[in-house]
Short mmCIF file of C-alpha atoms and ligand atoms in Angstrom, two decimals:
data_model
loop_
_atom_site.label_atom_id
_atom_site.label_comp_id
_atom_site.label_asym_id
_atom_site.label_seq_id
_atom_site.Cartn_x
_atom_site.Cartn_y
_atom_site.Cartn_z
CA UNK Z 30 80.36 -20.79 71.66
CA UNK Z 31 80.46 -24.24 73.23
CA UNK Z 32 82.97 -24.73 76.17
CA UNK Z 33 86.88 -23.25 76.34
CA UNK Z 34 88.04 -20.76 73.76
CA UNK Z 35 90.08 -23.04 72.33
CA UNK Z 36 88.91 -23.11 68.40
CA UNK Z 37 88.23 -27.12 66.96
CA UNK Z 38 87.30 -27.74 63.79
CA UNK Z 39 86.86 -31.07 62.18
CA UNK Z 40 86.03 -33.21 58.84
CA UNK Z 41 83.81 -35.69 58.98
CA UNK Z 42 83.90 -37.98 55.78
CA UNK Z 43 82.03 -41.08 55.21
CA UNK Z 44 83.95 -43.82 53.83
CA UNK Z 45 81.62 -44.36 50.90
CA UNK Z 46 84.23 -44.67 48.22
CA UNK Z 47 87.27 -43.06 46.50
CA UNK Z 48 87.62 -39.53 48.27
CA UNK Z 49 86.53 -36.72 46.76
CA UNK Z 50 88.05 -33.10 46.14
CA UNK Z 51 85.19 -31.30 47.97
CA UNK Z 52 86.76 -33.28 51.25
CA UNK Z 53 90.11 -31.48 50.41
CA UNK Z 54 88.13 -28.54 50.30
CA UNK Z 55 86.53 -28.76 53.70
CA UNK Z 56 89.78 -29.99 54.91
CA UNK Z 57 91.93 -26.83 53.81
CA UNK Z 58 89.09 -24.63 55.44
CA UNK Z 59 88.95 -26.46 58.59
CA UNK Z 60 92.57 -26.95 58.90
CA UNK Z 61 93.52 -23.10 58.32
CA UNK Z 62 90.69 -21.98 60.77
CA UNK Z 63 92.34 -24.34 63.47
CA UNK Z 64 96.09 -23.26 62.44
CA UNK Z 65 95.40 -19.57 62.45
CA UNK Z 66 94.05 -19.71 65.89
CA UNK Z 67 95.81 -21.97 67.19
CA UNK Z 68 93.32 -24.48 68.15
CA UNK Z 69 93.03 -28.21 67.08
CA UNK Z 70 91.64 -30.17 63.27
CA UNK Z 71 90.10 -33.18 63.99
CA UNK Z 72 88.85 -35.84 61.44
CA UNK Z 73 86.03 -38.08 62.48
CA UNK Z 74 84.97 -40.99 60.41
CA UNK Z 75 81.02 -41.17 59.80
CA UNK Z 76 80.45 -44.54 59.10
CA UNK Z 77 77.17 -44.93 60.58
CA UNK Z 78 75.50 -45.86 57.07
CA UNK Z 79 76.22 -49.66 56.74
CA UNK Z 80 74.71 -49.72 52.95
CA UNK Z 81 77.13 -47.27 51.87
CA UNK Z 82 80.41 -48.12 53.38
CA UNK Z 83 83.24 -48.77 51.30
CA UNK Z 84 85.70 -51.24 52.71
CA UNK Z 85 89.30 -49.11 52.22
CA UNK Z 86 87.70 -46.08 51.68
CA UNK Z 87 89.08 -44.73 55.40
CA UNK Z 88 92.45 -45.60 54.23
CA UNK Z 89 91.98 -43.80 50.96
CA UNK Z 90 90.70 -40.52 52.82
CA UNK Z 91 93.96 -40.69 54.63
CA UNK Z 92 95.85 -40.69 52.49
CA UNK Z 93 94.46 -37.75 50.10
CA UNK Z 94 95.24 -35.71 53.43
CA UNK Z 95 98.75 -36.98 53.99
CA UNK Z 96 99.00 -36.27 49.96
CA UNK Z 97 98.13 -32.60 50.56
CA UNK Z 98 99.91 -32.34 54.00
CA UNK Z 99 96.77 -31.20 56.06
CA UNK Z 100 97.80 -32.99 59.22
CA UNK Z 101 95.05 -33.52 61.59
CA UNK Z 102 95.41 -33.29 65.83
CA UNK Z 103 92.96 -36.01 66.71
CA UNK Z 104 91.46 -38.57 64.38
CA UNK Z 105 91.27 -42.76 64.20
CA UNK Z 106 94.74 -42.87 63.47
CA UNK Z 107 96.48 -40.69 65.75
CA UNK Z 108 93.91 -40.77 69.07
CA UNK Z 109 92.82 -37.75 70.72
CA UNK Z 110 91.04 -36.44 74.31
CA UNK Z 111 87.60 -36.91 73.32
CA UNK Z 112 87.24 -40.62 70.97
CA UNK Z 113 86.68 -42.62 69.57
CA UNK Z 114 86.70 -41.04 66.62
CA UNK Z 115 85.09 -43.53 64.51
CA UNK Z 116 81.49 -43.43 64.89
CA UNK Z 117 80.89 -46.95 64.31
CA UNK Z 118 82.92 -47.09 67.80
CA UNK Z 119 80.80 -44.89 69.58
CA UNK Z 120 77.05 -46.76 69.39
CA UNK Z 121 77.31 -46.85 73.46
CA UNK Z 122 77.74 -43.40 73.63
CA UNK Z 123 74.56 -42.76 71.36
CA UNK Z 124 72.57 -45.32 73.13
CA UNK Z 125 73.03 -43.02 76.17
CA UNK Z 126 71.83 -40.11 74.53
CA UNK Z 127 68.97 -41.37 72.84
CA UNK Z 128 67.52 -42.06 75.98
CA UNK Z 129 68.24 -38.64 77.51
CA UNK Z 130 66.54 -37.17 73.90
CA UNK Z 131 63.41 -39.21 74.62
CA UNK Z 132 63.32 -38.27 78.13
CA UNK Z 133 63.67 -34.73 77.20
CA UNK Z 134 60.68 -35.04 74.81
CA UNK Z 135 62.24 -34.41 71.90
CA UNK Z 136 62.01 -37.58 70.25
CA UNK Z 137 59.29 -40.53 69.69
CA UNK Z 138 59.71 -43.92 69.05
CA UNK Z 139 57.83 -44.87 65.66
CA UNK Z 140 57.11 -48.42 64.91
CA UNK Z 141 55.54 -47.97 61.27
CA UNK Z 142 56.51 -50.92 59.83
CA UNK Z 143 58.26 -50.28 55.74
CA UNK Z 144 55.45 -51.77 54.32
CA UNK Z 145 53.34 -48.69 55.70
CA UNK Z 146 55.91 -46.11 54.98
CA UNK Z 147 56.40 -47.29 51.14
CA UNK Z 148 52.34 -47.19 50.96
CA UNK Z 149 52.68 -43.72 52.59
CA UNK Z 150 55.35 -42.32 50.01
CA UNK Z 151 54.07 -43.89 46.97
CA UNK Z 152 50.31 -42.12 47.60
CA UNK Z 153 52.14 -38.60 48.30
CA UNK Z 154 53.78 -39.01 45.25
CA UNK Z 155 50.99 -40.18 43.11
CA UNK Z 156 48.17 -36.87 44.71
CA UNK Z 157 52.19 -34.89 44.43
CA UNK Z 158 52.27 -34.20 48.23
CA UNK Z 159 55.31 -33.69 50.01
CA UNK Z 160 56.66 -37.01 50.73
CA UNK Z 161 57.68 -36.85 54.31
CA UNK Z 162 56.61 -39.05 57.45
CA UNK Z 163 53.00 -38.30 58.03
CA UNK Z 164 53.75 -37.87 62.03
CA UNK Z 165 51.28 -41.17 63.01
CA UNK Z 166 53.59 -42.42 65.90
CA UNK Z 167 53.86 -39.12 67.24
CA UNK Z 168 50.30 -39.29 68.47
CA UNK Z 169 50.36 -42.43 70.48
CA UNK Z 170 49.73 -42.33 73.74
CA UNK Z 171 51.40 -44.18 76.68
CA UNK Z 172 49.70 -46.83 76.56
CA UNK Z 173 49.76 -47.52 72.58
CA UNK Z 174 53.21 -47.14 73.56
CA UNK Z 175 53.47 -49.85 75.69
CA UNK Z 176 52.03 -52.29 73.89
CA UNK Z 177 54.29 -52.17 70.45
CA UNK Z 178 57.32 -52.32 73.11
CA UNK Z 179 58.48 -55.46 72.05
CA UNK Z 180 58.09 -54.36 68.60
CA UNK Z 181 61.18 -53.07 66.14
CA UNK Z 182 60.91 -49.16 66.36
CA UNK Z 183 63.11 -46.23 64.53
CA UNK Z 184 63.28 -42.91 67.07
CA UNK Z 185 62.33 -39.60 65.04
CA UNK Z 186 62.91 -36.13 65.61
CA UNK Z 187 60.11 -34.09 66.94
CA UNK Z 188 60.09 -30.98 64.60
CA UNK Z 189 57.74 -28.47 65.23
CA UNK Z 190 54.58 -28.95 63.33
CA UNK Z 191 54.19 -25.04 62.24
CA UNK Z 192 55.83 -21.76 61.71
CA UNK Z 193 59.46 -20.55 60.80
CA UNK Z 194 62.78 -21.95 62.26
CA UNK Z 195 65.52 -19.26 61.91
CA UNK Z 196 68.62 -20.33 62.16
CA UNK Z 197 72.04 -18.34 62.09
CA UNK Z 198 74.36 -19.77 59.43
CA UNK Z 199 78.02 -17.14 59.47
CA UNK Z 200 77.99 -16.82 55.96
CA UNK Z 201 74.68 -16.05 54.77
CA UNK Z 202 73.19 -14.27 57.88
CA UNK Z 203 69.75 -15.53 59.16
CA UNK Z 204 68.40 -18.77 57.04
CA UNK Z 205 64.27 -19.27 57.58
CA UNK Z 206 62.28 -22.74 57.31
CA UNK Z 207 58.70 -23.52 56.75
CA UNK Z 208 58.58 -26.33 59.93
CA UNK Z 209 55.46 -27.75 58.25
CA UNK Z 210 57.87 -29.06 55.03
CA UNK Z 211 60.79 -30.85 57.24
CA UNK Z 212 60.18 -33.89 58.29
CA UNK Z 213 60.16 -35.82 62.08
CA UNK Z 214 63.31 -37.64 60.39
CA UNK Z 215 64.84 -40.78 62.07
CA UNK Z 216 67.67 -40.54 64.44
CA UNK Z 217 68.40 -44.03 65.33
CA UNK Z 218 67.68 -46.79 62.57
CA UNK Z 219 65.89 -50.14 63.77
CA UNK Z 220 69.57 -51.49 63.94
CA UNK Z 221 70.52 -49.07 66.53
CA UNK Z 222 72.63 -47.37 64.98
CA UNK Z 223 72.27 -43.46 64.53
CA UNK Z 224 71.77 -41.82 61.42
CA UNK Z 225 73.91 -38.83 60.06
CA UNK Z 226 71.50 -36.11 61.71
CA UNK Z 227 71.51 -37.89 65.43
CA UNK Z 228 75.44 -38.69 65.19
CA UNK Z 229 76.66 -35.33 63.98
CA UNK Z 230 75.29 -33.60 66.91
CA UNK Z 231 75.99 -35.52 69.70
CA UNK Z 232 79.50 -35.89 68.09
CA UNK Z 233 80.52 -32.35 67.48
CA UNK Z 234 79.39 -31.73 70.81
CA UNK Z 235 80.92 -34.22 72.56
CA UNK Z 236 84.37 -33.69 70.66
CA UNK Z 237 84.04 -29.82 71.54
CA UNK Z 238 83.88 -28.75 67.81
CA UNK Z 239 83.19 -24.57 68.30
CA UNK Z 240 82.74 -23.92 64.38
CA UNK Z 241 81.35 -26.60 62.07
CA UNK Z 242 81.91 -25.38 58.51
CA UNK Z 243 81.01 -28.05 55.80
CA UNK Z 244 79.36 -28.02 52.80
CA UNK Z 245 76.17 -26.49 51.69
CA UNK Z 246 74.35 -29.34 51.02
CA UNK Z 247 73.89 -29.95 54.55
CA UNK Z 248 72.04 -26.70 55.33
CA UNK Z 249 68.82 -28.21 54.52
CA UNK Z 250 69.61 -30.46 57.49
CA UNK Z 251 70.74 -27.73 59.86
CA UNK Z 252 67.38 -26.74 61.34
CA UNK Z 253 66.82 -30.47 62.37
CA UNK Z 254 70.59 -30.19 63.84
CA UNK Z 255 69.60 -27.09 65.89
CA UNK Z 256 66.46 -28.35 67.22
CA UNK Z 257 68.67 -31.55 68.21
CA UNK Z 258 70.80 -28.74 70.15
CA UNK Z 259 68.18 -27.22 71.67
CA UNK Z 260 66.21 -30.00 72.78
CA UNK Z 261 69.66 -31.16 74.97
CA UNK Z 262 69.99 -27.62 76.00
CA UNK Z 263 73.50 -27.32 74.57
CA UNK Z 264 75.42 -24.55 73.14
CA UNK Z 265 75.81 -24.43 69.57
CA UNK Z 266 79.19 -23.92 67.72
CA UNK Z 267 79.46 -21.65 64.99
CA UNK Z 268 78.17 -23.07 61.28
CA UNK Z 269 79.22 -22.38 58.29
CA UNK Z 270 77.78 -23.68 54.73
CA UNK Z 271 80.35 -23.45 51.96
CA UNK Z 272 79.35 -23.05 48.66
CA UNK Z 273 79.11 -26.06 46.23
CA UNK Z 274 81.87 -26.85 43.53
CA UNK Z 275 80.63 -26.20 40.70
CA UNK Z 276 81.55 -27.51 37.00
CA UNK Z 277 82.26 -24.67 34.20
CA UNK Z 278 78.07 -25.71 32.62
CA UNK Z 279 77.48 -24.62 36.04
CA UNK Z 280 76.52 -28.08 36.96
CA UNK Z 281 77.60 -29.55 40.26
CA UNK Z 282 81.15 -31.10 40.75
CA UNK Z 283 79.94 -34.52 41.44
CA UNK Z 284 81.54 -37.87 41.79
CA UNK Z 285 80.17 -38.77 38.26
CA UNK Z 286 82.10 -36.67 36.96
CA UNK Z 287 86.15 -38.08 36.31
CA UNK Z 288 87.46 -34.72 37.89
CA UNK Z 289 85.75 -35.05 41.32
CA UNK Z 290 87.71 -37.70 43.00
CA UNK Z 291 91.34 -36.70 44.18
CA UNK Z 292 92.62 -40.04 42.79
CA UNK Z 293 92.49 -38.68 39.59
CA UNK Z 294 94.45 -35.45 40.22
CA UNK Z 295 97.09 -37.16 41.56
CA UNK Z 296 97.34 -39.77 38.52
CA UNK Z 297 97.38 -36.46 36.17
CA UNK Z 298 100.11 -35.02 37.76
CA UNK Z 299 98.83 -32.47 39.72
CA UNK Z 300 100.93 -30.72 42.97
CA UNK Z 301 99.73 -31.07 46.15
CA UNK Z 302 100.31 -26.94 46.87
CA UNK Z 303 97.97 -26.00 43.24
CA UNK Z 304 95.39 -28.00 44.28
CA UNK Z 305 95.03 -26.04 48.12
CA UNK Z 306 96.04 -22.70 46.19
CA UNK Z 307 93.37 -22.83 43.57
CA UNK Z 308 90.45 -24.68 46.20
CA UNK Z 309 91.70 -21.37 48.54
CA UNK Z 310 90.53 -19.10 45.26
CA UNK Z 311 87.04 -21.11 45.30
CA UNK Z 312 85.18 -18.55 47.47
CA UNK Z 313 87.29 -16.90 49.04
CA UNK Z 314 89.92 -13.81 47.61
CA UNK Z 315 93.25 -12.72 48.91
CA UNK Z 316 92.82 -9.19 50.24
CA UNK Z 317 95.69 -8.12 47.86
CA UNK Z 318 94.14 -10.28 45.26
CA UNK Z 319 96.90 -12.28 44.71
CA UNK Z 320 96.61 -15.52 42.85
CA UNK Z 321 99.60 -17.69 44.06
CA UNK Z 322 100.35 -18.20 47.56
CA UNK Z 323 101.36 -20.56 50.06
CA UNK Z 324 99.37 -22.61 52.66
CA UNK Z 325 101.34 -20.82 55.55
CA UNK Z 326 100.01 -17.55 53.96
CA UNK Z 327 96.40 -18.13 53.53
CA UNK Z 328 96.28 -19.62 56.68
CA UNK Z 329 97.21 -16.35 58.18
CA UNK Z 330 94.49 -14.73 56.50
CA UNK Z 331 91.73 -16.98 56.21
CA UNK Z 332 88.52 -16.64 57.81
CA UNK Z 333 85.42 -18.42 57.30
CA UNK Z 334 82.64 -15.67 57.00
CA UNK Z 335 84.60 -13.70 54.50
CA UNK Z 336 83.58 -17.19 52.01
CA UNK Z 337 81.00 -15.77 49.06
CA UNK Z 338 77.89 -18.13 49.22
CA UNK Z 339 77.76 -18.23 45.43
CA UNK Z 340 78.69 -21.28 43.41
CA UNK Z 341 82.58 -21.06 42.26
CA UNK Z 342 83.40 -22.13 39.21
CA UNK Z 343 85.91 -25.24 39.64
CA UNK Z 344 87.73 -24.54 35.89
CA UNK Z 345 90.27 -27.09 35.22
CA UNK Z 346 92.46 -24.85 32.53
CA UNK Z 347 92.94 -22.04 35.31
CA UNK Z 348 94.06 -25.06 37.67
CA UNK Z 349 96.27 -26.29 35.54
CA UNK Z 350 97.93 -22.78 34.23
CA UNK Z 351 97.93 -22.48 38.22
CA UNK Z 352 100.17 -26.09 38.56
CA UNK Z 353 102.38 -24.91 36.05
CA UNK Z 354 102.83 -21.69 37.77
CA UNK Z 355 104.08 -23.79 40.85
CA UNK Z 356 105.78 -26.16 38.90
CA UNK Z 357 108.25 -23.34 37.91
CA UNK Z 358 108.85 -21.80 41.31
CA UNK Z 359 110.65 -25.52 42.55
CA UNK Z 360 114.16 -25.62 42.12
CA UNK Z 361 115.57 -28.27 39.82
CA UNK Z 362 116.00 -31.07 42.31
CA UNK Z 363 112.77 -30.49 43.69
CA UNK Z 364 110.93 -31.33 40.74
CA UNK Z 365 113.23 -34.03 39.82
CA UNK Z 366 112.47 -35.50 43.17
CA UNK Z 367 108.44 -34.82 42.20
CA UNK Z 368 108.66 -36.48 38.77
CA UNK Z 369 110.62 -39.08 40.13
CA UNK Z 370 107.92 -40.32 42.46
CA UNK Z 371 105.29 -39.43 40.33
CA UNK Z 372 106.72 -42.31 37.61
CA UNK Z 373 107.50 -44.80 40.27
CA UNK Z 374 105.53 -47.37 38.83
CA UNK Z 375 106.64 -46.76 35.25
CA UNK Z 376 109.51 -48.61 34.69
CA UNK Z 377 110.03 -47.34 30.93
CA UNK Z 378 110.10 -43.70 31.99
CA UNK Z 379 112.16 -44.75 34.91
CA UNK Z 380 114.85 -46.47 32.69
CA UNK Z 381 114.74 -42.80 30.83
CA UNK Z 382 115.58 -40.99 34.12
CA UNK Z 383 119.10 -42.80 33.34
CA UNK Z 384 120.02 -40.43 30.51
CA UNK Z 385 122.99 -38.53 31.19
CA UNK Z 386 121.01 -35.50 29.69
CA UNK Z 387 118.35 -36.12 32.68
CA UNK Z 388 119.10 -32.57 34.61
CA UNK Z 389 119.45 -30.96 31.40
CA UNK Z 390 115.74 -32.49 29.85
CA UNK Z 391 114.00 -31.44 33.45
CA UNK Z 392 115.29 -27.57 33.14
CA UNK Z 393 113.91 -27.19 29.63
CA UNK Z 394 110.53 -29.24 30.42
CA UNK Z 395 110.04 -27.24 33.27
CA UNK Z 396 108.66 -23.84 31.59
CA UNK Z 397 106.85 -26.07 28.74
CA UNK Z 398 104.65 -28.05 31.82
CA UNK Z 399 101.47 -27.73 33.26
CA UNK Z 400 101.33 -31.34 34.62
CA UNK Z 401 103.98 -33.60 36.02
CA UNK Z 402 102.14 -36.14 33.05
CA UNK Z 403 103.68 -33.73 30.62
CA UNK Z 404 107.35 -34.37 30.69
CA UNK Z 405 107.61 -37.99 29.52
CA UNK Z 406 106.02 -36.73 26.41
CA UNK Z 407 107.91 -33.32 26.13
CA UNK Z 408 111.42 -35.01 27.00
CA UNK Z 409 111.30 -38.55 25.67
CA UNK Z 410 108.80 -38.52 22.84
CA UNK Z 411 111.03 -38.39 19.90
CA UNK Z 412 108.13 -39.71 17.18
CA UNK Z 413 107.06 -37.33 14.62
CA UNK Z 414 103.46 -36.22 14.91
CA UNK Z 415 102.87 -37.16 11.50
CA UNK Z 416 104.62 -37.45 7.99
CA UNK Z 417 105.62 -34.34 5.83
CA UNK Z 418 103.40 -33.10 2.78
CA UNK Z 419 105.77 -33.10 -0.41
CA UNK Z 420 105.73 -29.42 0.01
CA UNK Z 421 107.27 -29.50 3.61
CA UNK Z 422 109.84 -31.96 2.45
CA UNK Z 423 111.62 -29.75 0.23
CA UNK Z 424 111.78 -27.41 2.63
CA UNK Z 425 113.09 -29.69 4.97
CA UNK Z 426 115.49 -30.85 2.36
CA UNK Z 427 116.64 -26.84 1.84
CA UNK Z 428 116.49 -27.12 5.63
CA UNK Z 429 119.07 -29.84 6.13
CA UNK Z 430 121.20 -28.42 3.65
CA UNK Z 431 121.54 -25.11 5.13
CA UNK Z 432 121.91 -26.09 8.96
CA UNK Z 433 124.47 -28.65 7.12
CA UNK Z 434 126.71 -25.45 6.61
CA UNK Z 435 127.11 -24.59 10.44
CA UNK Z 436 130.29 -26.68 11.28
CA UNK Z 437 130.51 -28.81 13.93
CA UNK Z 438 132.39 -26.36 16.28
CA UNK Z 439 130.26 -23.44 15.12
CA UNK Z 440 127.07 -25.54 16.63
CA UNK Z 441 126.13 -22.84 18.76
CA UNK Z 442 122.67 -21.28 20.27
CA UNK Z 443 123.80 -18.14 19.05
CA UNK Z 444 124.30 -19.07 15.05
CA UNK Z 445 121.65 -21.27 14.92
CA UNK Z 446 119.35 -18.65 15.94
CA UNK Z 447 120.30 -16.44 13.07
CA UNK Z 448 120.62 -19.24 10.64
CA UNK Z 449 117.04 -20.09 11.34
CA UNK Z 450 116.14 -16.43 11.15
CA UNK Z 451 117.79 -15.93 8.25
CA UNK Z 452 116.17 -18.92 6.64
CA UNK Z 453 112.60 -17.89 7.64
CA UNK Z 454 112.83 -14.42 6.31
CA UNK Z 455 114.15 -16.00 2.72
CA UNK Z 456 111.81 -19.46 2.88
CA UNK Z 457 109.24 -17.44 3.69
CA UNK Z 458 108.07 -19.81 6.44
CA UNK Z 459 107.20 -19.72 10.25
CA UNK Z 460 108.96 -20.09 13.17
CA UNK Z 461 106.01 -22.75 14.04
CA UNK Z 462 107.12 -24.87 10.78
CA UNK Z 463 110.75 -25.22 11.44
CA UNK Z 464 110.16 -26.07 15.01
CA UNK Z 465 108.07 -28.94 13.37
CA UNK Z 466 110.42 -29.48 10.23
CA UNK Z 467 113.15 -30.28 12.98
CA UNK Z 468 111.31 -32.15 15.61
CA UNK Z 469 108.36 -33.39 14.02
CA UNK Z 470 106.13 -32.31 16.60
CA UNK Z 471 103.85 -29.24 16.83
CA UNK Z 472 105.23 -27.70 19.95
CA UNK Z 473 107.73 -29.17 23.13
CA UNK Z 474 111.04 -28.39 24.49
CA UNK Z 475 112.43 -25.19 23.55
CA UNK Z 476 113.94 -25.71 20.11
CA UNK Z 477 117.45 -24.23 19.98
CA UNK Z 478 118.22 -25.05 23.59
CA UNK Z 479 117.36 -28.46 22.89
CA UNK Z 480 119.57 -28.95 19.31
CA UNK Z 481 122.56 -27.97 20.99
CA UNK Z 482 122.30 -29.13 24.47
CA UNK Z 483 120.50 -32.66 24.03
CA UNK Z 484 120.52 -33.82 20.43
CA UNK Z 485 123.73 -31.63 19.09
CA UNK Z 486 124.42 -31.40 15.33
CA UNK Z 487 124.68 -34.64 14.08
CA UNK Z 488 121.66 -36.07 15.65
CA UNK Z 489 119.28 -32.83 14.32
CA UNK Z 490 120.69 -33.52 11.25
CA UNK Z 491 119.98 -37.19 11.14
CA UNK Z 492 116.62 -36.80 12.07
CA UNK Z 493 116.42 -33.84 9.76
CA UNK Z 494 117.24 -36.23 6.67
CA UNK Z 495 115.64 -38.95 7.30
CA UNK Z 496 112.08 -36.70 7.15
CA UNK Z 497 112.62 -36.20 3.60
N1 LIG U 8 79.46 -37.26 56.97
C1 LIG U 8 79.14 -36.06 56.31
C2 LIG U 8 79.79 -36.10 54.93
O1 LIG U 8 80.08 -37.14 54.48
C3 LIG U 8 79.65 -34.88 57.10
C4 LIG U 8 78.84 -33.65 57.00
C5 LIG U 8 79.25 -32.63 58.05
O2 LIG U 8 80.36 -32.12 57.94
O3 LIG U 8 78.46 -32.36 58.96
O4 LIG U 8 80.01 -35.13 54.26
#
């Protein structure tokens, strides 16, 4: 392991665009890893790809981890030993090392011009070769060299040209490569500024990072990473590939799809603590198998090689069973303080937080939600659904007439039950058609507490009468 004992883990998003949940998912990893040993989370930005940046987008990643409280040690924002921590900052720092790579011979400068390398791909592609960098520049001798100095030049990676590279990933064991199918890929773009591969490395070294664990879809890139390693003569940290988010068609959790970017959790309602609870079940299992825990607990437990390198399934319905689940654990002016901020930009809903009932309309929402976007329609949604068949009317008419009979003082939970008992057992009807008979809805707030404690007798009965 590289350097001191201490354990650093980090993040490194690109600011490409509105954040997405897999960073949340690296983040929780990397975070717990650092917490339960007591080392240090760090959050570099990787905004070495000009064509892709996002103006905004840094801002954005910020604040999904401020949303989900997984405070970081050393980033942009908050400094650290061993910046900056933006690599667009750092181009010096490559410069340096690109020299040191070339020196060490394991890197060429390669002055194929695009024109070449488009001809190059678009003949692979048409005789279905492999279309990877056909290694030219990497046969030119000093003096060839020399003479194209002036000229615009990418560096590449020297990869070996045959045989396996092995290379130790802590979830899946020992990973082989055929060297003959990875390419001599570019570390430093004609602009001079690095690409991921070149970046990554120096960075994580330089910062100290002693266990990388991101997502699998860079272990395809991890041999070139290693060989970077090597070539410098450095010590590796420890790597570890999760496994991809997957949608329930077993397709991958992408940012085409709506569900993929954290924006649109928050905007559904969604707490903070489901969202780390249920990414904690994606690959990983609580030794007691428990489904519902804190952060502070699965940080205790957490450790990266117990992860399963198989796909999980990222299924929206558990997750939001799972938010209702934590939804009900928060006392009353907990969630009131939740749904509160979660409407502060609608001012209609706001106005409704007024009602005198307010306390009263939280309680009984609370075991009917799974989403803090439920309760305006549970607790202030007072249209029917839909108008009554003449059938249903009469009953609602029989209905009226019978609740009619419970006076005003008798308007208790405990009569009304047995009233509406009594009535289904002689109507013949469900409990699932009076609840719509008297609320015009299908299913919401729990019906008796809700005709005595929010609407009360006269109000039922009014909008009882005027359904028929
Ligand atoms: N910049 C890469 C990304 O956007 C980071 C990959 C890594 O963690 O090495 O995911």
């Amino acid at each position: 392991m590289a350097g001191s004992n201490l354990v650093r883990t980090r993040i490194a998003p690109s600011p490409t665009g509105s954040p997405h949940i897999g960073t949340l998912y690296q983040a929780l990893f990397n975070f717990a890893f650092a917490k339960k040993n007591d080392g240090k989370f760090l959050v570099r930005i990787e905004d070495t790809d000009r064509e892709r940046f996002v103006e905004g987008a840094e801002g954005k990643i910020f604040e999904a981890i401020d949303w989900v409280s997984l405070s970081e040690n050393e980033s942009p924002r908050k400094g650290g030993d061993w910046g900056p921590y933006r690599q667009s900052e750092r181009l010096s720092i490559y410069r340096e090392y690109e020299k040191d790579l070339l020196e060490k011979g394991g890197a060429y400068k390669c002055f194929c011009t695009k024109e070449r390398l488009d001809a190059l791909r678009s003949s692979q592609a048409a005789s279905k070769q492999p279309t990877i960098y056909d290694e030219l520049c990497r046969k030119l001798n000093e003096e060839e060299i020399a003479k194209n100095e002036s000229e615009p030049y990418v560096l590449r990676l020297k990869v070996p040209q045959e045989g396996n590279l092995v290379v130790r990933d802590e979830i899946r064991g020992d990973v082989e490569f055929d060297a003959s199918l990875i390419e001599d890929s570019v570390l430093i773009k004609t602009d001079g500024f690095p690409t991921y591969h070149f970046a990554v490395v120096v960075d994580d070294h330089l910062m100290k990072i002693t266990h990388v664990i991101r997502g699998e879809e860079w272990l395809p890139s991890y041999p070139k990473h290693v060989l970077i390693y090597d070539y410098f003569g450095w010590e590796k940290p420890y790597f570890y590939h999760t496994p991809n988010l997957r949608n329930t068609d077993k397709s991958k959790l992408s940012k085409r799809h709506g569900h993929a970017s954290i924006d649109w959790y928050r905007q559904e309602g969604f707490l903070p603590e489901a969202i780390l609870n249920f990414l904690a079940l994606m690959g990983w299992s609580h030794p007691e198998g428990k489904e519902e825990f804190y952060l502070s607990e699965f940080t205790k437990l957490f450790d990266p090689k117990d992860l399963k390198p198989v796909g999980p399934v990222f299924d929206l319905t558990k997750l939001e069973w799972l938010n209702g689940v934590w939804i009900r654990k928060f006392p009353l002016t907990e969630l009131k303080k939740r749904l509160l901020d979660f409407y502060k930009n609608d001012k209609e809903t706001l106005e409704m937080f007024k009602s005198s009932h307010i306390d009263l309309l939280i309680g009984l929402s609370q075991s009917r939600m799974k989403k803090l976007s439920d309760f305006k329609n549970l607790a202030f949604n007072n249209a029917s659904a839909r108008d009554l068949t003449t059938a249903e009317m009469k009953i609602a008419e029989k209905l009226f007439n019978t609740l009619s009979n419970i006076e005003h003082s008798d308007w208790r939970e405990e009569r009304i039950l047995n009233v509406l008992k009594n009535f289904k057992n002689t109507e013949n009807v469900s409990m699932k058609e009076i609840y719509f008979l008297i609320t015009g809805r299908e299913q919401g707030l729990p019906l008796i507490e809700t005709m005595v404690k929010i609407d009360g007798r006269e109000q039922i009965l009014e909008n009882l009468k005027s359904r028929f």
